Amino acid sequence: MTDRPRFEETPDEIFAHEEEPFEPHVPSPAVRPKGPHLAAFEWIKANLFSSVPNTLLTLFGLWLLWQAIPPMLDWALFSAVWHGDDPTLCRQAGGACWAFVEQKHRFILFGLYPWDEQWRPLLAVCMFIAALVTTCCPRFWKPWLAGMWIVVFAACALLMWGGVLGMTFVDTGQWGGLPLTLILSVVGMVCSFPLAILLALGRRSDLPAIRSVCVGFIEFVRGVPLVSVLFMASVMFPLFLPEGVTINKLLRAQVGIILFTAAYLAEAVRGGLQAVPRGQYEAADAIGLGYWQKMGLIILPQALKVSIPPLVNQFISMFKDTSLVIIIGLFDLLTTAKTAVAEPQWRPFFVESYVFVAMIYWSFCFFMSRYSQFLERLMDTGHRRT
Amino acid sequence: MMAVSDQRATTVTSVPWWNDRRIRAVLYQVVVLAGVALLVAFLVSNTLDNLSSRNIATGFGFLSREAGFAVSESVIPYNPADSYFHVLIVGLLNTLKVSVLGIILASLIGTVVGVARLSRNWLVARFAAAYVEGLRNVPVLLQLFFWYSLITEALPSPRQALNPLPGVFLSGRGLRFPEPVWGPTHAAMGVALLAGIAVAWGVARWARRRRERTGQLFPTGRVAAGLIVGLPLLAWLFGGAPLAMDVPELRGFNFSGGLSVTPEFTALLVGLVLYTGTFIAEIVRGGILAVAHGQTEAGLALGLSRGQVLRLIVLPQAIRVIIPPLTSQYLNLTKNSSLAVAIGFPDLVSTANTAINQTGQAVEGIAVIMAVYLTVSLSISTFMNWYNRRIALKGAR
């Protein structure tokens, strides 16, 4: 071979290379072979010890873990008391008292619901969750979902109230725990959503009177805390109604939550409406659609698609906010957890009670937030112009 | 021309009046307004009937009557003989105290955690993610109960109070720490502190102008810190360095003397700050990710350090994305401070609630709560909108 640069080689010469004697491949020092151990080592070096401050941070973090994890594991697992009904055993053990959760889980989950009838709220909760999971699969987004929900609502109402088919009647005052939290949030979602769409459309309306009514309502509700809305529902609602007419506490709280959520959802929907290009409105006008046809067939399908992530976020915060009904004395999941540790002998074990309930809330909210990320990817059809 | 407009006029008039857009528009609005007015009239008349049948007086006359209940903590002097108006002011000041402190601390935590979540250090990023995902998905009220129980149940009684520093006592009744015996020197120190802040602000302004004109950097942070700490220190030294302290002492079942932070206030502040901090962290992270990566690379190519790139290039651009959602988090924190009523911190809602229970004047009490929160919310959003306009790109849109 000559010393000529390679790109001047003729085709013949290129073929000539094939007859060169075989040379074993010697790795250059820059490209070391990567076994699993070496790859892990390099990853650690790049992500944990890339510089002096990083190394210090990592060491500090490891020290924190060392300080926190063993005592926590010891508390939660090794020294924990799992069974029994004796608080003194728990005190001696010095670890977590999961026996408390074992003792009280039915009260925490179902509140004051009659003990022997608690299979009914359990069944209702299972149906609710199954319906929710079904609704979350895009595969099942068919018209029959609405029918399924009506059936589920009816069945749950039947189970919770009873009074027929040999089930004893249970007043809403005895409802509590997880079913109550789920009812407040799911009914709140279902009822506030259409209201929110109307409010959002009203806020973008050309008619000044309708617009100002909607703006006034939305801004007023968004400016005050939910606590004050609930107070209003519990203290002022009875004053608003004609004499002799009473509605129960649960319904009052539910109405308060619906009105409050609707104002926030309306802003999410409005964001979606604003994201629909002007041309879509004009095109709908041009083909002669009326207002409701234009909105229902052209604008809202596009707007709601865009506003699904903020809507789900609003649902998450509403689910957490149902815990505020403790302030007006409803027995939701948080109230039962707080009441369960009110007995003097169980008082030291408030951590277990709150952790148990926090895990329930956390799993629902975490699932919803992951689901909203999934929807965002699913809905991203790449039509966005940026 | 005339012919065309005449023709248009005739087509418009040929539409039957009930299909005319303008007439319909007026009609719809009249119907909606009439509906709203009827609803309001119905509610008001029912309310008045109910109030008169229960012999509850209407109007805000009760505000000048004696409140007659004690509050556990107050920014201004208060005793139960003062009026309802006075106790509502006490509540409002407590709300503002916890909101302002909470907003400052939550912003700090949120910024640090938001940046940490994007850290190149894997462990730090995991810590930040665990904090955000863990606390964001649990109701804030549950967290408040947890902190409150932790302070009141897990900490020892005042007799066995923890004593981490001399004169500082930590017990189930809260934190007690020594209070300086106030004198004229302390007033001078306050004036010096204000002067230090003012001068530091001026220096920062001058340094930024100079940097924009000439590109020269000035150690603004260190000089400002020196001014703000140094001037009060000088005042203290010239005033004869007074060191007298009012140290808390155990008397009977509780401490007397010194300053205290109550468990209610601590639980509320910690709960609100940690909860809102997670949301602010996500907002900060989103804002930083929204700045094109080319900006970071350009900064690094100019030879700036990673810290300088973050401080001088990324954050000033990210803040434009961050401010609007940050505003709503500040509003949320302020509104969530009303959860104080659940753990017994005497904020506005809590004091107003007691007043409602004592006088039965629910309508007026709730009207006061809502009016105050609306005012506070509007003030915060006005201020943040003003700030947003100030930092917005000039000439854009």
Coordinates of N, CA and C in Angstrom, one line a residue, chain B residues 202-299:
Chain B
G202 N -30.0 50.1 46.1 CA -29.4 51.1 45.3 C -28.2 50.6 44.6
V203 N -27.3 49.9 45.4 CA -26.1 49.3 44.8 C -26.5 48.3 43.8
A204 N -27.5 47.4 44.1 CA -27.8 46.4 43.1 C -28.3 47.0 41.8
R205 N -29.1 48.1 41.9 CA -29.5 48.8 40.7 C -28.4 49.3 39.9
W206 N -27.4 50.0 40.6 CA -26.3 50.6 40.0 C -25.4 49.5 39.3
A207 N -25.3 48.4 40.0 CA -24.4 47.3 39.5 C -25.0 46.7 38.2
R208 N -26.4 46.6 38.2 CA -27.0 46.0 37.1 C -26.9 46.9 35.9
R209 N -27.1 48.3 36.1 CA -26.9 49.2 35.0 C -25.5 49.1 34.5
R210 N -24.5 49.1 35.4 CA -23.1 49.1 34.9 C -22.8 47.8 34.1
R211 N -23.4 46.7 34.6 CA -23.2 45.4 33.9 C -23.8 45.5 32.5
E212 N -25.0 46.1 32.4 CA -25.6 46.1 31.1 C -24.8 47.1 30.2
R213 N -24.2 48.1 30.8 CA -23.5 49.1 29.9 C -22.1 48.6 29.5
T214 N -21.4 48.1 30.5 CA -20.0 47.8 30.3 C -19.7 46.3 30.3
G215 N -20.6 45.5 30.9 CA -20.3 44.0 31.0 C -19.5 43.7 32.2
Q216 N -19.1 44.7 33.0 CA -18.3 44.3 34.2 C -19.2 43.8 35.3
L217 N -18.7 42.7 36.0 CA -19.5 42.1 37.1 C -19.1 42.8 38.4
F218 N -20.1 42.9 39.3 CA -19.8 43.5 40.6 C -20.4 42.5 41.6
P219 N -19.6 42.2 42.7 CA -20.1 41.2 43.7 C -21.3 41.8 44.5
T220 N -22.4 41.9 43.8 CA -23.6 42.5 44.4 C -24.0 41.7 45.7
G221 N -24.1 40.4 45.6 CA -24.6 39.6 46.7 C -23.8 39.8 47.9
R222 N -22.5 39.7 47.8 CA -21.7 39.9 49.0 C -21.8 41.3 49.6
V223 N -21.8 42.3 48.7 CA -21.8 43.7 49.2 C -23.2 43.9 49.9
A224 N -24.3 43.4 49.3 CA -25.6 43.6 49.9 C -25.7 42.9 51.2
A225 N -25.2 41.7 51.3 CA -25.3 41.0 52.6 C -24.5 41.7 53.6
G226 N -23.3 42.2 53.2 CA -22.5 43.0 54.2 C -23.2 44.2 54.7
L227 N -23.9 44.9 53.8 CA -24.6 46.1 54.2 C -25.8 45.8 55.1
I228 N -26.5 44.7 54.7 CA -27.7 44.5 55.5 C -27.4 43.9 56.9
V229 N -26.3 43.1 57.0 CA -25.9 42.6 58.3 C -25.1 43.6 59.0
G230 N -24.2 44.3 58.3 CA -23.1 45.1 58.9 C -23.7 46.3 59.5
L231 N -24.6 47.0 58.9 CA -25.1 48.3 59.4 C -25.8 48.1 60.8
P232 N -26.7 47.2 60.9 CA -27.3 46.9 62.3 C -26.3 46.5 63.3
L233 N -25.3 45.8 62.9 CA -24.2 45.3 63.8 C -23.5 46.5 64.3
L234 N -23.1 47.5 63.4 CA -22.4 48.7 63.8 C -23.3 49.5 64.8
A235 N -24.6 49.6 64.5 CA -25.5 50.3 65.4 C -25.5 49.7 66.8
W236 N -25.5 48.4 66.8 CA -25.5 47.6 68.0 C -24.2 47.9 68.8
L237 N -23.1 47.9 68.1 CA -21.8 48.1 68.8 C -21.8 49.6 69.4
F238 N -22.2 50.6 68.5 CA -22.2 52.0 69.0 C -23.1 52.2 70.1
G239 N -24.2 51.4 70.2 CA -25.2 51.6 71.2 C -24.7 50.9 72.5
G240 N -23.5 50.4 72.6 CA -23.0 49.8 73.8 C -23.2 48.3 73.9
A241 N -23.6 47.7 72.8 CA -23.7 46.3 72.7 C -24.6 45.7 73.9
P242 N -25.9 46.1 74.0 CA -26.7 45.6 75.0 C -27.0 44.1 74.8
L243 N -26.8 43.3 75.9 CA -27.0 41.8 75.8 C -28.1 41.3 76.7
A244 N -28.8 42.2 77.4 CA -29.7 41.7 78.4 C -30.8 40.9 77.7
M245 N -31.2 39.7 78.2 CA -32.1 38.8 77.6 C -33.2 38.5 78.6
D246 N -34.4 38.3 78.2 CA -35.5 37.8 79.0 C -35.6 36.3 78.7
V247 N -35.0 35.5 79.6 CA -34.9 34.1 79.4 C -36.2 33.4 79.9
P248 N -36.8 32.5 79.2 CA -38.0 31.8 79.7 C -37.6 30.9 80.9
E249 N -38.6 30.8 81.8 CA -38.4 30.0 83.0 C -39.6 29.1 83.2
L250 N -39.3 28.0 83.8 CA -40.4 27.0 84.1 C -41.1 27.5 85.4
R251 N -42.4 27.9 85.3 CA -43.2 28.2 86.5 C -44.4 27.4 86.5
G252 N -44.5 26.5 87.4 CA -45.7 25.6 87.5 C -45.7 24.7 86.3
F253 N -46.8 24.7 85.5 CA -46.9 23.8 84.4 C -46.4 24.3 83.1
N254 N -46.1 25.6 83.0 CA -45.7 26.2 81.7 C -44.6 27.2 81.9
F255 N -44.0 27.7 80.8 CA -43.0 28.6 80.9 C -43.5 30.0 81.0
S256 N -42.7 30.9 81.5 CA -43.1 32.3 81.5 C -41.9 33.1 81.0
G257 N -42.1 34.2 80.4 CA -41.0 35.0 79.9 C -40.5 34.5 78.5
G258 N -39.8 35.4 77.9 CA -39.3 35.0 76.5 C -40.4 35.1 75.5
L259 N -40.0 34.7 74.3 CA -40.9 34.6 73.2 C -41.3 33.2 72.9
S260 N -42.5 33.0 72.3 CA -42.9 31.6 72.1 C -43.5 31.5 70.7
V261 N -43.3 30.3 70.1 CA -44.0 30.0 68.9 C -44.9 28.8 69.2
T262 N -46.2 29.0 69.0 CA -47.2 28.0 69.5 C -47.2 26.8 68.5
P263 N -47.6 25.6 69.0 CA -47.7 24.4 68.2 C -48.6 24.6 67.0
E264 N -49.7 25.4 67.3 CA -50.7 25.6 66.2 C -50.1 26.3 65.0
F265 N -49.4 27.4 65.4 CA -48.8 28.2 64.3 C -47.7 27.4 63.6
T266 N -46.9 26.7 64.4 CA -45.8 25.9 63.7 C -46.4 24.8 62.8
A267 N -47.4 24.1 63.3 CA -48.0 23.0 62.5 C -48.6 23.6 61.2
L268 N -49.3 24.8 61.3 CA -49.9 25.4 60.1 C -48.8 25.8 59.1
L269 N -47.8 26.5 59.7 CA -46.7 27.0 58.8 C -46.0 25.9 58.1
V270 N -45.6 24.9 58.9 CA -44.8 23.7 58.3 C -45.7 23.0 57.3
G271 N -46.9 22.7 57.6 CA -47.8 22.0 56.7 C -48.0 22.8 55.4
L272 N -48.3 24.1 55.5 CA -48.6 24.8 54.3 C -47.4 25.0 53.4
V273 N -46.2 25.2 54.1 CA -45.0 25.4 53.4 C -44.5 24.2 52.6
L274 N -44.6 23.0 53.3 CA -44.1 21.8 52.7 C -45.1 21.4 51.6
Y275 N -46.4 21.6 51.7 CA -47.4 21.2 50.7 C -47.2 22.2 49.5
T276 N -47.3 23.5 49.7 CA -47.2 24.4 48.6 C -45.8 24.3 47.9
G277 N -44.8 24.0 48.7 CA -43.4 23.9 48.2 C -43.4 22.9 47.1
T278 N -44.1 21.8 47.2 CA -44.1 20.8 46.1 C -44.6 21.3 44.8
F279 N -45.7 22.1 44.9 CA -46.3 22.7 43.7 C -45.3 23.7 43.1
I280 N -44.7 24.5 43.9 CA -43.8 25.6 43.4 C -42.6 24.9 42.8
A281 N -42.1 23.8 43.4 CA -41.0 23.0 42.8 C -41.3 22.6 41.4
E282 N -42.5 22.1 41.2 CA -42.9 21.6 39.8 C -43.0 22.8 38.9
I283 N -43.5 23.9 39.4 CA -43.6 25.1 38.5 C -42.2 25.6 38.1
V284 N -41.3 25.6 39.1 CA -39.9 26.0 38.8 C -39.2 25.1 37.8
R285 N -39.4 23.8 38.0 CA -38.9 22.8 37.1 C -39.4 23.0 35.7
G286 N -40.7 23.2 35.6 CA -41.3 23.4 34.3 C -40.7 24.6 33.6
G287 N -40.6 25.7 34.4 CA -40.1 27.0 33.9 C -38.6 26.8 33.4
I288 N -37.8 26.1 34.1 CA -36.4 25.9 33.7 C -36.4 25.0 32.4
L289 N -37.2 24.0 32.4 CA -37.2 23.1 31.2 C -37.7 23.9 30.0
A290 N -38.5 25.0 30.2 CA -39.1 25.7 29.1 C -38.0 26.6 28.4
V291 N -36.9 26.8 29.1 CA -35.8 27.6 28.5 C -35.0 26.7 27.6
A292 N -34.9 27.1 26.3 CA -34.2 26.3 25.3 C -32.8 25.9 25.8
H293 N -32.5 24.6 25.6 CA -31.2 24.1 26.1 C -30.0 24.9 25.4
G294 N -30.3 25.4 24.2 CA -29.2 26.2 23.6 C -28.7 27.3 24.4
Q295 N -29.6 27.9 25.3 CA -29.2 29.0 26.1 C -28.2 28.6 27.1
T296 N -28.4 27.4 27.7 CA -27.4 26.8 28.7 C -26.1 26.6 28.0
E297 N -26.2 26.0 26.8 CA -24.9 25.7 26.1 C -24.2 26.9 25.7
A298 N -25.0 27.9 25.3 CA -24.3 29.2 24.9 C -23.6 29.8 26.1
G299 N -24.3 29.7 27.3 CA -23.7 30.3 28.5 C -22.4 29.5 28.8

